[in-house]
Every structure is written in structure tokens, then in C-alpha cells.
Tab-separated table of C-alpha atoms in Angstrom:
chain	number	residue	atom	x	y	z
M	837	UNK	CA	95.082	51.092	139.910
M	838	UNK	CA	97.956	48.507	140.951
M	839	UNK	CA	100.375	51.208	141.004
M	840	UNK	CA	98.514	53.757	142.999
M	841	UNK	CA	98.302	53.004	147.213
M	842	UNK	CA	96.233	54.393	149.578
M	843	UNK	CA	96.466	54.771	153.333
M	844	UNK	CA	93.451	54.535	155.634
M	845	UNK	CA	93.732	56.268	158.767
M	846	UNK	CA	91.473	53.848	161.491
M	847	UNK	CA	90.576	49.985	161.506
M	848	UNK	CA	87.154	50.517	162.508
M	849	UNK	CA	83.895	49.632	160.473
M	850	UNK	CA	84.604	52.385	157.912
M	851	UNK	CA	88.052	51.944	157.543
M	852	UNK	CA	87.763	48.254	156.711
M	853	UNK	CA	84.975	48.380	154.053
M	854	UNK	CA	86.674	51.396	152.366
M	855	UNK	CA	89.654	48.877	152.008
M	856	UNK	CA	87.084	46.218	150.698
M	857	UNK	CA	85.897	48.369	148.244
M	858	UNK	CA	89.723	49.814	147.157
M	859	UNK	CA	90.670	46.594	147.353
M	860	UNK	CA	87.975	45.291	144.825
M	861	UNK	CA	88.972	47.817	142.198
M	862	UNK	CA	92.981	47.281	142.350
M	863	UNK	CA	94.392	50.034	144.778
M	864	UNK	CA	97.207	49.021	147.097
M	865	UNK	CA	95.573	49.347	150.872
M	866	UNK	CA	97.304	49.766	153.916
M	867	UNK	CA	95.460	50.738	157.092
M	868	UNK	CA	96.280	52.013	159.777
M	869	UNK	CA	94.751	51.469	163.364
M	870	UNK	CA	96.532	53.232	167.161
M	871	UNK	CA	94.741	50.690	169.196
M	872	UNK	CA	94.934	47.077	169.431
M	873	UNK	CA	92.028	46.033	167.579
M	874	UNK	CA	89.090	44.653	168.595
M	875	UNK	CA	87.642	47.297	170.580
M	876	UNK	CA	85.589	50.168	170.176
M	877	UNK	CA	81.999	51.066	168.503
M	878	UNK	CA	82.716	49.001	165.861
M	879	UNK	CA	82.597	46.244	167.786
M	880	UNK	CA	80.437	46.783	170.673
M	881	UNK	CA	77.123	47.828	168.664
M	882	UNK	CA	73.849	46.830	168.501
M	883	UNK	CA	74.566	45.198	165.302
M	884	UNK	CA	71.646	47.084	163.224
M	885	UNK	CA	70.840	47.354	159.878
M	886	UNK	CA	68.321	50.647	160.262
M	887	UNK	CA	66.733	51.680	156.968
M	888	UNK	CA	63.814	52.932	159.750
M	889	UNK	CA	65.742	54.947	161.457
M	890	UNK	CA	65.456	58.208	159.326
M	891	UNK	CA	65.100	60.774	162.049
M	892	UNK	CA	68.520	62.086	162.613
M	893	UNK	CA	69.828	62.330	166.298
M	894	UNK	CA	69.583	66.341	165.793
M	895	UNK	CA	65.771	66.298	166.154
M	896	UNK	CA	64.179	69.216	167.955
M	897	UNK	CA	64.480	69.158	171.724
M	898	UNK	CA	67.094	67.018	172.187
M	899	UNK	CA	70.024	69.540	173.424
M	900	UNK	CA	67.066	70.662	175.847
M	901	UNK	CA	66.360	67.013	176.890
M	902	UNK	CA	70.304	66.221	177.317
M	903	UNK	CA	70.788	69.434	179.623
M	904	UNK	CA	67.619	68.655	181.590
M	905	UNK	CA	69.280	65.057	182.529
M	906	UNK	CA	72.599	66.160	183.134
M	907	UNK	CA	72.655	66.023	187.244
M	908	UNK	CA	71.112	62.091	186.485
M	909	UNK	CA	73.752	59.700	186.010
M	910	UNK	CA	71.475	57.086	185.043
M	911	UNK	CA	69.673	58.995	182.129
M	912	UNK	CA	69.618	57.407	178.705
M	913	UNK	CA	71.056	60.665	177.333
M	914	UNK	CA	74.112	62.687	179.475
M	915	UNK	CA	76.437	65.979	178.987
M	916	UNK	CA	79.264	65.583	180.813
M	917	UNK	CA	79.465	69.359	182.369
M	918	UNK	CA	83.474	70.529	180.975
M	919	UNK	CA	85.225	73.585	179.553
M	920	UNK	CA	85.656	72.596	175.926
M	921	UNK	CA	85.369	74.883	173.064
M	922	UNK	CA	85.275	72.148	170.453
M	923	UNK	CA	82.181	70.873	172.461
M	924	UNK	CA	80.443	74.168	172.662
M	925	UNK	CA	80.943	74.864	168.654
M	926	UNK	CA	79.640	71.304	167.689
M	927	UNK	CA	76.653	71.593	170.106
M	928	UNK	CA	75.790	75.331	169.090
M	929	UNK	CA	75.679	73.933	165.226
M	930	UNK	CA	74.288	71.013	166.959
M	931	UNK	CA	71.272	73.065	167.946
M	932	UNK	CA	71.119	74.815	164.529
M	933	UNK	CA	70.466	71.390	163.035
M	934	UNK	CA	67.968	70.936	165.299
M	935	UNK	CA	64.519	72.069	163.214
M	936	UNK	CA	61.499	70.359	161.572
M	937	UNK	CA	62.875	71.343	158.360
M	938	UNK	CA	66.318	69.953	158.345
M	939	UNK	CA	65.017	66.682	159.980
M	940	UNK	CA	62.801	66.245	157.089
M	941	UNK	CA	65.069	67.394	154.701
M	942	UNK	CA	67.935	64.685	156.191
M	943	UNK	CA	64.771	61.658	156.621
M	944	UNK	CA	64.868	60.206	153.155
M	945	UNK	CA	68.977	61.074	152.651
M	946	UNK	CA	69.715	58.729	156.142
M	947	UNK	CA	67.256	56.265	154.426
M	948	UNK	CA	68.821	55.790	151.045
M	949	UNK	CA	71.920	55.250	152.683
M	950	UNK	CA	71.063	52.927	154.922
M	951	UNK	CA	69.107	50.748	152.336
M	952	UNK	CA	72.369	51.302	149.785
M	953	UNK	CA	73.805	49.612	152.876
M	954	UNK	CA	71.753	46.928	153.589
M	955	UNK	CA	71.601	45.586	150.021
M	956	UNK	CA	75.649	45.786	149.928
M	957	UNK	CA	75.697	43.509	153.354
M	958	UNK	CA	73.865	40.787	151.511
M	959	UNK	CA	76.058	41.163	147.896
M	960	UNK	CA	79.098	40.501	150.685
M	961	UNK	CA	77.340	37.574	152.122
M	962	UNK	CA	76.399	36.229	148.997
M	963	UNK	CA	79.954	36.853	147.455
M	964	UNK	CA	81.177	33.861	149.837
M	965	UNK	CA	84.306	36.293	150.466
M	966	UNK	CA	83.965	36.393	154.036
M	967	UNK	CA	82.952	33.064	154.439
M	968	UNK	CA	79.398	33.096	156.059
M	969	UNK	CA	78.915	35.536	158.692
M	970	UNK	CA	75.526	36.333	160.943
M	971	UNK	CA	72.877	38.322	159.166
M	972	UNK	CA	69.592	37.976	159.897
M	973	UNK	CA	66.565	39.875	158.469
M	974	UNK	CA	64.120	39.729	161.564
M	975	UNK	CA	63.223	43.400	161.900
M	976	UNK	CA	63.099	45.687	164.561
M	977	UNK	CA	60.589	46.084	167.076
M	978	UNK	CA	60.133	49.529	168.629
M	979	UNK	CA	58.409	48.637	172.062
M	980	UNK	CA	56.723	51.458	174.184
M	981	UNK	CA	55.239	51.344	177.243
M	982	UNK	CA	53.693	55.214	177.311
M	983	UNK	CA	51.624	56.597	174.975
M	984	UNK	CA	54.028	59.341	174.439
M	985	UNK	CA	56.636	57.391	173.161
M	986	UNK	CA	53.877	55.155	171.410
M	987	UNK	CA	52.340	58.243	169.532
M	988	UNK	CA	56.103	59.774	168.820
M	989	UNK	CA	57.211	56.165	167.036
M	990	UNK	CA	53.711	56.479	164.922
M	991	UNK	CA	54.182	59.057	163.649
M	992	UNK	CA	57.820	58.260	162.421
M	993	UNK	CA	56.521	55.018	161.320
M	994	UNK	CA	54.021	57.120	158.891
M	995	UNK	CA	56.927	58.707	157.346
M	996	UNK	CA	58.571	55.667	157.055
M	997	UNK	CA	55.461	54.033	155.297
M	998	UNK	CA	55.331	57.018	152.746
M	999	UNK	CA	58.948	56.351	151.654
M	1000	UNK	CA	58.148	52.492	150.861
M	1001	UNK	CA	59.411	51.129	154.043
M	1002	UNK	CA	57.380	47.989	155.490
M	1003	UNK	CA	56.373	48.604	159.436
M	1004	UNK	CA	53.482	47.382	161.316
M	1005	UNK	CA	51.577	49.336	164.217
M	1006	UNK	CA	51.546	46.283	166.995
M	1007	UNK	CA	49.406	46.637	170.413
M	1008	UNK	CA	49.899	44.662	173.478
M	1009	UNK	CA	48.354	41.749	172.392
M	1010	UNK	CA	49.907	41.287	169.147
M	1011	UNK	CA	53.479	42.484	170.625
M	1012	UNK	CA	52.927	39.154	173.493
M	1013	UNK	CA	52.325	36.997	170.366
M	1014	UNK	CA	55.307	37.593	168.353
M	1015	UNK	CA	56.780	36.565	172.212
M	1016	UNK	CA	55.536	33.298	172.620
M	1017	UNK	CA	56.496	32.180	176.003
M	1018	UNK	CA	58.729	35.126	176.620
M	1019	UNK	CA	56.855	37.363	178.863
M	1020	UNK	CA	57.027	41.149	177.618
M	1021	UNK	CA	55.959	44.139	179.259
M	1022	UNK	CA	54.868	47.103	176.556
M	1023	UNK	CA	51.668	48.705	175.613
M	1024	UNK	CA	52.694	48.229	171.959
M	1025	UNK	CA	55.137	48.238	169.307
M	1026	UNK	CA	56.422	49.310	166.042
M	1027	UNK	CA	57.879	46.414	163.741
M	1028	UNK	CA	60.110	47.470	161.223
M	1029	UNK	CA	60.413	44.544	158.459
M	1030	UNK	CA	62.892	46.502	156.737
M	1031	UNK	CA	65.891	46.373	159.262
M	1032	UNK	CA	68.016	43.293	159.596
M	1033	UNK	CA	70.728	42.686	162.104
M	1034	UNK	CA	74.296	41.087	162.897
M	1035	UNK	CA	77.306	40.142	165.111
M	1036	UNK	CA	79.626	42.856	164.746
M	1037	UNK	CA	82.695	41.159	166.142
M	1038	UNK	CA	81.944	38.242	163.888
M	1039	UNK	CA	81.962	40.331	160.836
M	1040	UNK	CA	85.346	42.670	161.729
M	1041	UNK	CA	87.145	39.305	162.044
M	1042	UNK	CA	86.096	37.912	158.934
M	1043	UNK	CA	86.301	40.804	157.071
M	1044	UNK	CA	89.550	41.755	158.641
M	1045	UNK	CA	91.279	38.006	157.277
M	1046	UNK	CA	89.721	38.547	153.897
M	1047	UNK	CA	91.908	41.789	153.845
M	1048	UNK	CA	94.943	40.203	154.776
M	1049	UNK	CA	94.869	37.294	152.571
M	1050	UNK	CA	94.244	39.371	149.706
M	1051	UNK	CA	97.569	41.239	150.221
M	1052	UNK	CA	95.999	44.700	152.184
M	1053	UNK	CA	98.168	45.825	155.251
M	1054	UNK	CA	96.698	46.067	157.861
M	1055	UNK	CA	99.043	47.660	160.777
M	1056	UNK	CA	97.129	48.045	164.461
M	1057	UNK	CA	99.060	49.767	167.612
M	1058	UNK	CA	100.403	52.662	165.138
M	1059	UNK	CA	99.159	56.161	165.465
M	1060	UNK	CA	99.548	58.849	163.115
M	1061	UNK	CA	101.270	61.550	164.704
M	1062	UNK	CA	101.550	64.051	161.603
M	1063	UNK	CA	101.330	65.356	157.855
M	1064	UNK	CA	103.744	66.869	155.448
M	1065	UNK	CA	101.808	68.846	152.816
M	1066	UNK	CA	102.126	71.733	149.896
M	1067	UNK	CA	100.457	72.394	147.131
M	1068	UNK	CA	97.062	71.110	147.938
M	1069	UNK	CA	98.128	67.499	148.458
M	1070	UNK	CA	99.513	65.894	151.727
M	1071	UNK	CA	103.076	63.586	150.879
M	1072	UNK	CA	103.467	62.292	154.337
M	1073	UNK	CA	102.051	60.415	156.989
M	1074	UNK	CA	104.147	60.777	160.067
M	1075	UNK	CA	103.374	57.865	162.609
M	1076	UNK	CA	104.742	56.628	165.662
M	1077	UNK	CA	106.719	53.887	163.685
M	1078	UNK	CA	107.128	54.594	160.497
M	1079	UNK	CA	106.530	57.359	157.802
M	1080	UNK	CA	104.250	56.873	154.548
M	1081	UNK	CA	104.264	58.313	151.377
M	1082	UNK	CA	100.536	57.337	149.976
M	1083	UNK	CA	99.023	59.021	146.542
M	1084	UNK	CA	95.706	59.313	148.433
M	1085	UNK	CA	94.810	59.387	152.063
M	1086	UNK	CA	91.305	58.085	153.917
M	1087	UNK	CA	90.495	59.536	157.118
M	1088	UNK	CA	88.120	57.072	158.651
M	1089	UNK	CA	89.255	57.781	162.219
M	1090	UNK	CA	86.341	57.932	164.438
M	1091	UNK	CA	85.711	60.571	167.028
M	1092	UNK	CA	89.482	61.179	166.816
M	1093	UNK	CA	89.032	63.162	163.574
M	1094	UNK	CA	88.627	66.338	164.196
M	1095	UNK	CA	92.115	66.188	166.102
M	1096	UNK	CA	93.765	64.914	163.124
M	1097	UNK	CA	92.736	67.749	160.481
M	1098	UNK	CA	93.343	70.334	163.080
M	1099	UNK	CA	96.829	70.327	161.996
M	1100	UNK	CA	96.018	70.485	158.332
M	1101	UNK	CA	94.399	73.519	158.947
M	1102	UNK	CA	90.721	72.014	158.907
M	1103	UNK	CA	88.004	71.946	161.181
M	1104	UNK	CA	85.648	68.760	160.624
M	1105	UNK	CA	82.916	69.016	163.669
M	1106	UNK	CA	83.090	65.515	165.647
M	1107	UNK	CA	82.192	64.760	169.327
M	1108	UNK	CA	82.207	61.244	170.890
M	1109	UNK	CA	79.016	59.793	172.155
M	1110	UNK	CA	79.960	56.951	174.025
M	1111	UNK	CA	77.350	54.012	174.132
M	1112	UNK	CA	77.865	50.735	176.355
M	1113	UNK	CA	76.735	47.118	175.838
M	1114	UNK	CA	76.396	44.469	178.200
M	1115	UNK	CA	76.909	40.699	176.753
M	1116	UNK	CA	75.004	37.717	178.315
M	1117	UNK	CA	76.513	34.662	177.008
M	1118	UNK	CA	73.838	32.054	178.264
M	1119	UNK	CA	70.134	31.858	176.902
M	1120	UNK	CA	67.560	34.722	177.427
M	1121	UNK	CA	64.674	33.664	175.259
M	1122	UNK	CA	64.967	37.065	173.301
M	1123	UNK	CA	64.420	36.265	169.685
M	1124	UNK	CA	63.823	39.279	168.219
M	1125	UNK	CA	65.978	42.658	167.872
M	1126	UNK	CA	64.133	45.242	169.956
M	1127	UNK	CA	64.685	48.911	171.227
M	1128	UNK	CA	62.968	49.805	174.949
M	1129	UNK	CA	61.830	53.087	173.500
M	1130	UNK	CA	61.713	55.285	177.369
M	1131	UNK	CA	64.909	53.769	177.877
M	1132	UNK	CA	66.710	54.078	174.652
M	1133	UNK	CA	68.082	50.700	175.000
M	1134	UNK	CA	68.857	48.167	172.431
M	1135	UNK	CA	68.661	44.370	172.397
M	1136	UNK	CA	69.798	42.099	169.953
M	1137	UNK	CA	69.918	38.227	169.612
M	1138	UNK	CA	73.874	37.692	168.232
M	1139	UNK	CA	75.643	34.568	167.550
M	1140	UNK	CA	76.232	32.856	171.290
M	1141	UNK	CA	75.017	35.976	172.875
M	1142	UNK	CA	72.811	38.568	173.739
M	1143	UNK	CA	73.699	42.272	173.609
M	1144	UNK	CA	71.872	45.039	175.654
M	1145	UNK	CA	73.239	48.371	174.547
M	1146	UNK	CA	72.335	51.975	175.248
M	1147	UNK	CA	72.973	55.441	176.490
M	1148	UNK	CA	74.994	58.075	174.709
M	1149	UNK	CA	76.709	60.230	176.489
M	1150	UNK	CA	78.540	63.311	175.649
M	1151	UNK	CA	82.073	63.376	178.048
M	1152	UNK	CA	85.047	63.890	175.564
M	1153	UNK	CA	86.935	60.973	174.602
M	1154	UNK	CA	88.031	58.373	177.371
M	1155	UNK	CA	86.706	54.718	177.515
M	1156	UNK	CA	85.825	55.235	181.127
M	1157	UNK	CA	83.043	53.421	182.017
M	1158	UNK	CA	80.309	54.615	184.646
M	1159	UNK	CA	78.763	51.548	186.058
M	1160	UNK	CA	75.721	53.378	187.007
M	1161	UNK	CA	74.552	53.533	183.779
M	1162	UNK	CA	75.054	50.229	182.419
M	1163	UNK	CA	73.399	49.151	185.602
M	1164	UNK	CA	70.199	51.747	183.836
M	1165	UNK	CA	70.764	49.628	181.180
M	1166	UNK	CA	69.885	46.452	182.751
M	1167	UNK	CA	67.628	47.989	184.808
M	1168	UNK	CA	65.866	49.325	181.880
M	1169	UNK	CA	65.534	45.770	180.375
M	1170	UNK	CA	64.089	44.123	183.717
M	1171	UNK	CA	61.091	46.433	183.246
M	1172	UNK	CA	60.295	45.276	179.884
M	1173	UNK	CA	61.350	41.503	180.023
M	1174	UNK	CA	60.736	40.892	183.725
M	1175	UNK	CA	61.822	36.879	183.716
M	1176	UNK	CA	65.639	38.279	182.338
M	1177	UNK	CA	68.254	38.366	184.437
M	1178	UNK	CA	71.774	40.214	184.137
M	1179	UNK	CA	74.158	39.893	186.782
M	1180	UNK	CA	76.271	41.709	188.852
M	1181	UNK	CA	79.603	40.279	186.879
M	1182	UNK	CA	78.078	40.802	183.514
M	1183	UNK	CA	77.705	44.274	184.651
M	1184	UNK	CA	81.408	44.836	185.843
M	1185	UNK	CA	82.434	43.129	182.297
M	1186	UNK	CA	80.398	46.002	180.153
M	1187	UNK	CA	82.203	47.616	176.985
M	1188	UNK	CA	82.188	51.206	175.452
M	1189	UNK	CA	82.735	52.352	172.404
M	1190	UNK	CA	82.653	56.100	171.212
M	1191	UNK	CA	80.486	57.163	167.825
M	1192	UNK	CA	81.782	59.617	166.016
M	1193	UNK	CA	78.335	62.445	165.738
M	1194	UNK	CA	78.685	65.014	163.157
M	1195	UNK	CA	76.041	68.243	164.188
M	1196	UNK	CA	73.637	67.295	161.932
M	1197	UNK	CA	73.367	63.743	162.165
M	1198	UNK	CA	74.721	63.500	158.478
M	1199	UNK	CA	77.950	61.537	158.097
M	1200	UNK	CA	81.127	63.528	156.765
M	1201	UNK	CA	81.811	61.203	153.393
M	1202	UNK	CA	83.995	62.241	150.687
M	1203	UNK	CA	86.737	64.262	149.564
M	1204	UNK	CA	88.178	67.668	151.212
M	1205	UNK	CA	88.182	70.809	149.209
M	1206	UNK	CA	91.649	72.014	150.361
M	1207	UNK	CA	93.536	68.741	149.690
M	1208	UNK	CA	93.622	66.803	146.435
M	1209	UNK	CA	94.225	63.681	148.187
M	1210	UNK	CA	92.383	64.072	150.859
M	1211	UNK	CA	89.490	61.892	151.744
M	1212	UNK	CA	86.857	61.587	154.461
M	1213	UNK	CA	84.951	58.827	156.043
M	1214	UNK	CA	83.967	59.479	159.423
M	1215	UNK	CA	80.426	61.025	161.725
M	1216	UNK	CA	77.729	58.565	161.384
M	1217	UNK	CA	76.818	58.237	164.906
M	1218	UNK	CA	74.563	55.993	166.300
M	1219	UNK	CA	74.325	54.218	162.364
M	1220	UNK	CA	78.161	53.823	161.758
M	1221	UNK	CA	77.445	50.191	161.659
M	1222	UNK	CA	74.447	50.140	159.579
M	1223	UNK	CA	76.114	52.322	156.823
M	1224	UNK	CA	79.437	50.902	156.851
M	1225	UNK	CA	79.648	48.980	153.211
M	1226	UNK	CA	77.817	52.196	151.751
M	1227	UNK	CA	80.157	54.439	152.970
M	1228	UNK	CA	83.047	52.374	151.799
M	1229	UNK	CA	81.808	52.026	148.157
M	1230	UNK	CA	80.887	55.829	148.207
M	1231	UNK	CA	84.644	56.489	149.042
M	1232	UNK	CA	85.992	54.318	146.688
M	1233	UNK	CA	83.655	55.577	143.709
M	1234	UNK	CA	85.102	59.393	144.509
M	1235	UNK	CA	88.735	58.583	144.710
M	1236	UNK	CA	88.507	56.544	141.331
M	1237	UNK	CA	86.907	59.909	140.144
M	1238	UNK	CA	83.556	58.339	139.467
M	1239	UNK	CA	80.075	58.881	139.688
M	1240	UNK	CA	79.189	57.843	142.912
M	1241	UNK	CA	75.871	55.578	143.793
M	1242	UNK	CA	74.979	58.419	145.613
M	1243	UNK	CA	75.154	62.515	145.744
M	1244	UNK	CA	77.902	63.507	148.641
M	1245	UNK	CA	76.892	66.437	148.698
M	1246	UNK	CA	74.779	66.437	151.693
M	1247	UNK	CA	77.711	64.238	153.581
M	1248	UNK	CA	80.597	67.024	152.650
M	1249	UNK	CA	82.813	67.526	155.227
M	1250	UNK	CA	83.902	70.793	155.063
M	1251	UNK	CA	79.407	71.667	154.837
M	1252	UNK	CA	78.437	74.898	156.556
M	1253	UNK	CA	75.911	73.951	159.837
M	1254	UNK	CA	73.976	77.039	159.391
């Protein structure tokens, strides 16, 4: 495929392992990123490889739950209140997704995925071409301190038990254990064996030189403006620097997707839920990857860091951030691990990043039925990390025209949310 190039529309996590992948089987890359690099959810994560977490973030109740908390600006889960259409479309399919059924239908779909994922991670690390990188297969622990919470997890656990994952029900005791020294406040846990997790900004790096030295473009602070297209197949890319003529086109452009097929006459469903993460670049005694289940926060041991991350909140797209809830965040952490301290300073220094989330909770992977050349990658959420080498081997299986590891046909993107 020497002679055939493709352009990839966004630098993030999914844009970079669909290069890999391309890469690997002889396409000409270039991609394409409007910001800087460097920034963003693909590098402000938790880091997590989640094979456990099979219940989509369409679940019932959860449009109810994000309404109820919308006058608290320190709730784990926040509408903005705003006159968007685009918004109210996505969160009326939103709601349609929302039903036993189609949770249980997407459960063991977001798990294959995810484990597809995991086991490509550790072909990359073991491939040496990145060099070694941080990956570490510790688990997660799912810590509650209600019996609410505790009983919800146990349930999910169950499910997660039945499709071969390994978990383990911990109570208080057990969870101060696995602790040692480090005091923890939680009436139990769930420990997911199956999970692993990483230092995203590590990885991006590494990945992003292995790219470069094997000849793929990589081009940051250019923005695609426009298309020229006929006949079912897009010749141009318009940007703000230069104009492209690829033979096939990835859209792996975030939460900025939906605003880049508009124009192509498409409508792919996308809103931005924007997540922060505080880093604490001195020793915590945290060990172990964990998620403060009341507070929906997650905490993860990186290399030469800690990362407490949280909140997703639903306010169009702007990396604004709201101190008052990464201040919930640390907040949130002080009541489970009394003895850690975040400052003031690492508060002001917080990050966002913005997840692209489909309606369903279902990524958008794969190619368009209106244009030939026309491929997406884009609307996995809170697990964009987690399935990013899956989701870049899926993409380059379709555009070679083979059988992918995989059926796409739950991650169309032009799917009906009915």
C-alpha cells in the first residue's frame, strides 16, 4: 500500500494508533492535529486499561441524576444549562439509550473491545517499538463507602464474573490490607484483576517519535477548515495551511467531530464531557489504581506522579476550568485517604480534557456509508484511552478491505439511536 496515503484528521490517542496500525501495513500517514500537542483527554486520563468497565455511561437514570445536580457546581456529574440543539438531540437519543436492555446488550461488546485492547498494549510493549513505556497490570479497586454504591458495584462485578473476568468482593478489612500503612477509609471494595494501567503522556511521546522516525507526518497547529467532494468520495482537505489530496481520510477528531461532517452533509452525534486531573508530583503512598465510587473520582499511581481525575461535565466545548470542582476532586480524595494532601497550587495547576461521548456509550468506528473514503474513529468517552490500539487496528483492517478482529457493526457511525 506504498502508493496509497491517508490523512488522519486529530493527534489524539486514536489518531496516533490508527497511524501505528496504517503504518504497520505500508500506507503513507500524515496526521493532522489544530492544537499544539500535548494537551487534551489523551493526555490528561486516568491512564486505564478497563476490560471491567462494561456498563456503558448511558445506564438508566443517569440524564435524571445529571439534571438533579445541575444547580451543584461541585457534583461529580454537571449539565451546563445552554440553548444548543446539537445538545438536546444527543441527550434525547442519549435517554433512548438509556434501558436495561441496551445496557446489557452493549456489556459484553464494551468488554471485547477493551480486552482486544489490552492484549494489543502488551504486543506494543513487547514489540520494543516504543522503547519501554509504563504498563502495569495491578487492577482496579472499586472502593465504596455506602452500601448503595457497594451493592450497585456487586452486582456489576457478577456480570463481569459471568463473562470470564477475574474480580474479588473485598470488605473493610481486606481493602486496609491490600493498604499496608496507607490508611483508607471505605466499607469495601471491588478488585478488578483484569484492568491494568499507564502514563498517558509517557506513551503519546513515545509513540508519537516512533511515528516520525518511521517516515509518518505528523503536522500539529493545522486545522482543517474544509472538504471538496463528488461522487461519493471526498478529494480535498482544505486546512489552514495547506490543501491535501489523500485516497482515504480518518476522522479521529474528538468532540470536534460532529462539526467537521456537518459540512459533508452528515450528522455523527458527539458532545464533550470534560473531565479534570490534578497531578501531585511528590510521594502519596497510593500504590494501587482506585476509583472513589460516591465521588466518581479516579486515582492512579503514574511514572513520577500521582493523578486524581474526575467529574464529567456536559458545557460545550471550551477548556475552561471551574476550580470548584477540581477542588470536589480533592476533596473527594481526603475522605477516602485522610493522611493525603493536595494543595492549593496543585489545584490552580489542574488540566481538562474533553471525551468525545457518542449517545449510547458505543464508539463511532469505521467507515461512512455516503463516502467511499471516508472513515471514522471517534466517541469512546470515558474509555478512549483504554480502547485506543483496538480502535486503531479495527480502522486499519476496514480501509485495507479486510475482515476486521471485530464486527463494526454495533460502532457504525451513521447507527440509528432509536
Amino acid at each position: 500500500m506504498a502508493d496509497k496515503n491517508t490523512l488522519i484528521v486529530g493527534g489524539g490517542i486514536m489518531g496516533l494508533c490508527s497511524a501505528y496500525y496504517l503504518h504497520k501495513k505500508g500506507y503513507q500517514v500524515t496526521v493532522l492535529e489544530k492544537s499544539q500537542g500535548g494537551m487534551g483527554a489523551s493526555f490528561v486520563n486516568a491512564g486505564y486499561l478497563t476490560p471491567s468497565h462494561i456498563v456503558p455511561l448511558a445506564a438508566p437514570g443517569v440524564i435524571t441524576k445529571g439534571l438533579s445536580m445541575m444547580m451543584d457546581s461541585k457534583s461529580p456529574f454537571y449539565i451546563k444549562p445552554r440553548w444548543d440543539i446539537d445538545f438536546f438531540k444527543w441527550a434525547w437519543s442519549f435517554h433512548k439509550s438509556s434501558t436495561k436492555e441496551k445496557v446489557e446488550k452493549a456489556a459484553p461488546i464494551i468488554k471485547d473491545i477493551n480486552l482486544l485492547s489490552s492484549k494489543l498494549y502488551d504486543e506494543i510493549k513487547e514489540s520494543r517499538d516504543l522503547g519501554d513505556f509504563h504498563l502495569e497490570k495491578k487492577g482496579l479497586l472499586m472502593i465504596y463507602q455506602t452500601d448503595a454504591y457497594g451493592n450497585a458495584e456487586k452486582e456489576v462485578a457478577a456480570k463481569a464474573k459471568e463473562m470470564g473476568l477475574e474480580v474479588s468482593n473485598l470488605n473493610a478489612d481486606e481493602l486496609k490490607a491490600l493498604h499496608g500503612d496507607m490508611k483508607v477509609i471505605g466499607k469495601g471494595a471491588l478488585h478488578y484483576f483484569c484492568d491494568a494501567h499507564s502514563t498517558p503522556n509517557v506513551f503519546m511521546a513515545k509513540m508519537r517519535e516512533y511515528l516520525i522516525k518511521s517516515g509518518v507526518q505528523i503536522k500539529y497547529e493545522e486545522e482543517v477548515l474544509k472538504f471538496d467532494y463528488s461522487d461519493s468520495s471526498i478529494r480535498k482537505v482544505h486546512t489552514d495551511k495547506d490543501t491535501y489530496t489523500p485516497d482515504d481520510i480518518v476522522l479521529a477528531s474528538g468532540s470536534w467531530s460532529n462539526n467537521l461532517v456537518k459540512q459533508l452533509g452528515l450528522t455523527l452525534q458527539v458532545q464533550a464531557g470534560k473531565g479534570y486531573c490534578i497531578d501531585v508530583h511528590r510521594p502519596t503512598g497510593i500504590e494501587l489504581p482506585a476509583i472513589l465510587m460516591e465521588a466518581k473520582v479516579a486515582i492512579t499511581p503514574m511514572e513520577g506522579f500521582t493523578r486524581f481525575a474526575g467529574t464529567m461535565e456536559f458545557s460545550g466545548i471550551n477548556y475552561d476550568i471551574n476550580l470548584n470542582r477540581v477542588e470536589a476532586i480533592a476533596e473527594a480524595v481526603k475522605k477516602f485517604y485522610p493522611n493525603v494532601e493536595i494543595t492549593q497550587e496543585e489545584i490552580r495547576n489542574a488540566k481538562c480534557g474533553l471525551r468525545p461521548v457518542s449517545p449510547d456509550g458505543l464508539p463511532y468506528i469505521g467507515k461512512t456509508g455516503h463516502f467511499d473514503n471516508l472513515f471514522i474513529a471517534t466517541g469512546h468517552a470515558m474509555m478512549g484511552w483504554s480502547m485506543g490500539p483496538a480502535t486503531g487496528k479495527l480502522i486499519s483492517e476496514v480501509l485495507e478491505g479486510n475482515t476486521p478482529s471485530m464486527d463494526l457493526k454495533p460502532f457504525d457511525p451513521e447507527r440509528k439511536f432509536l
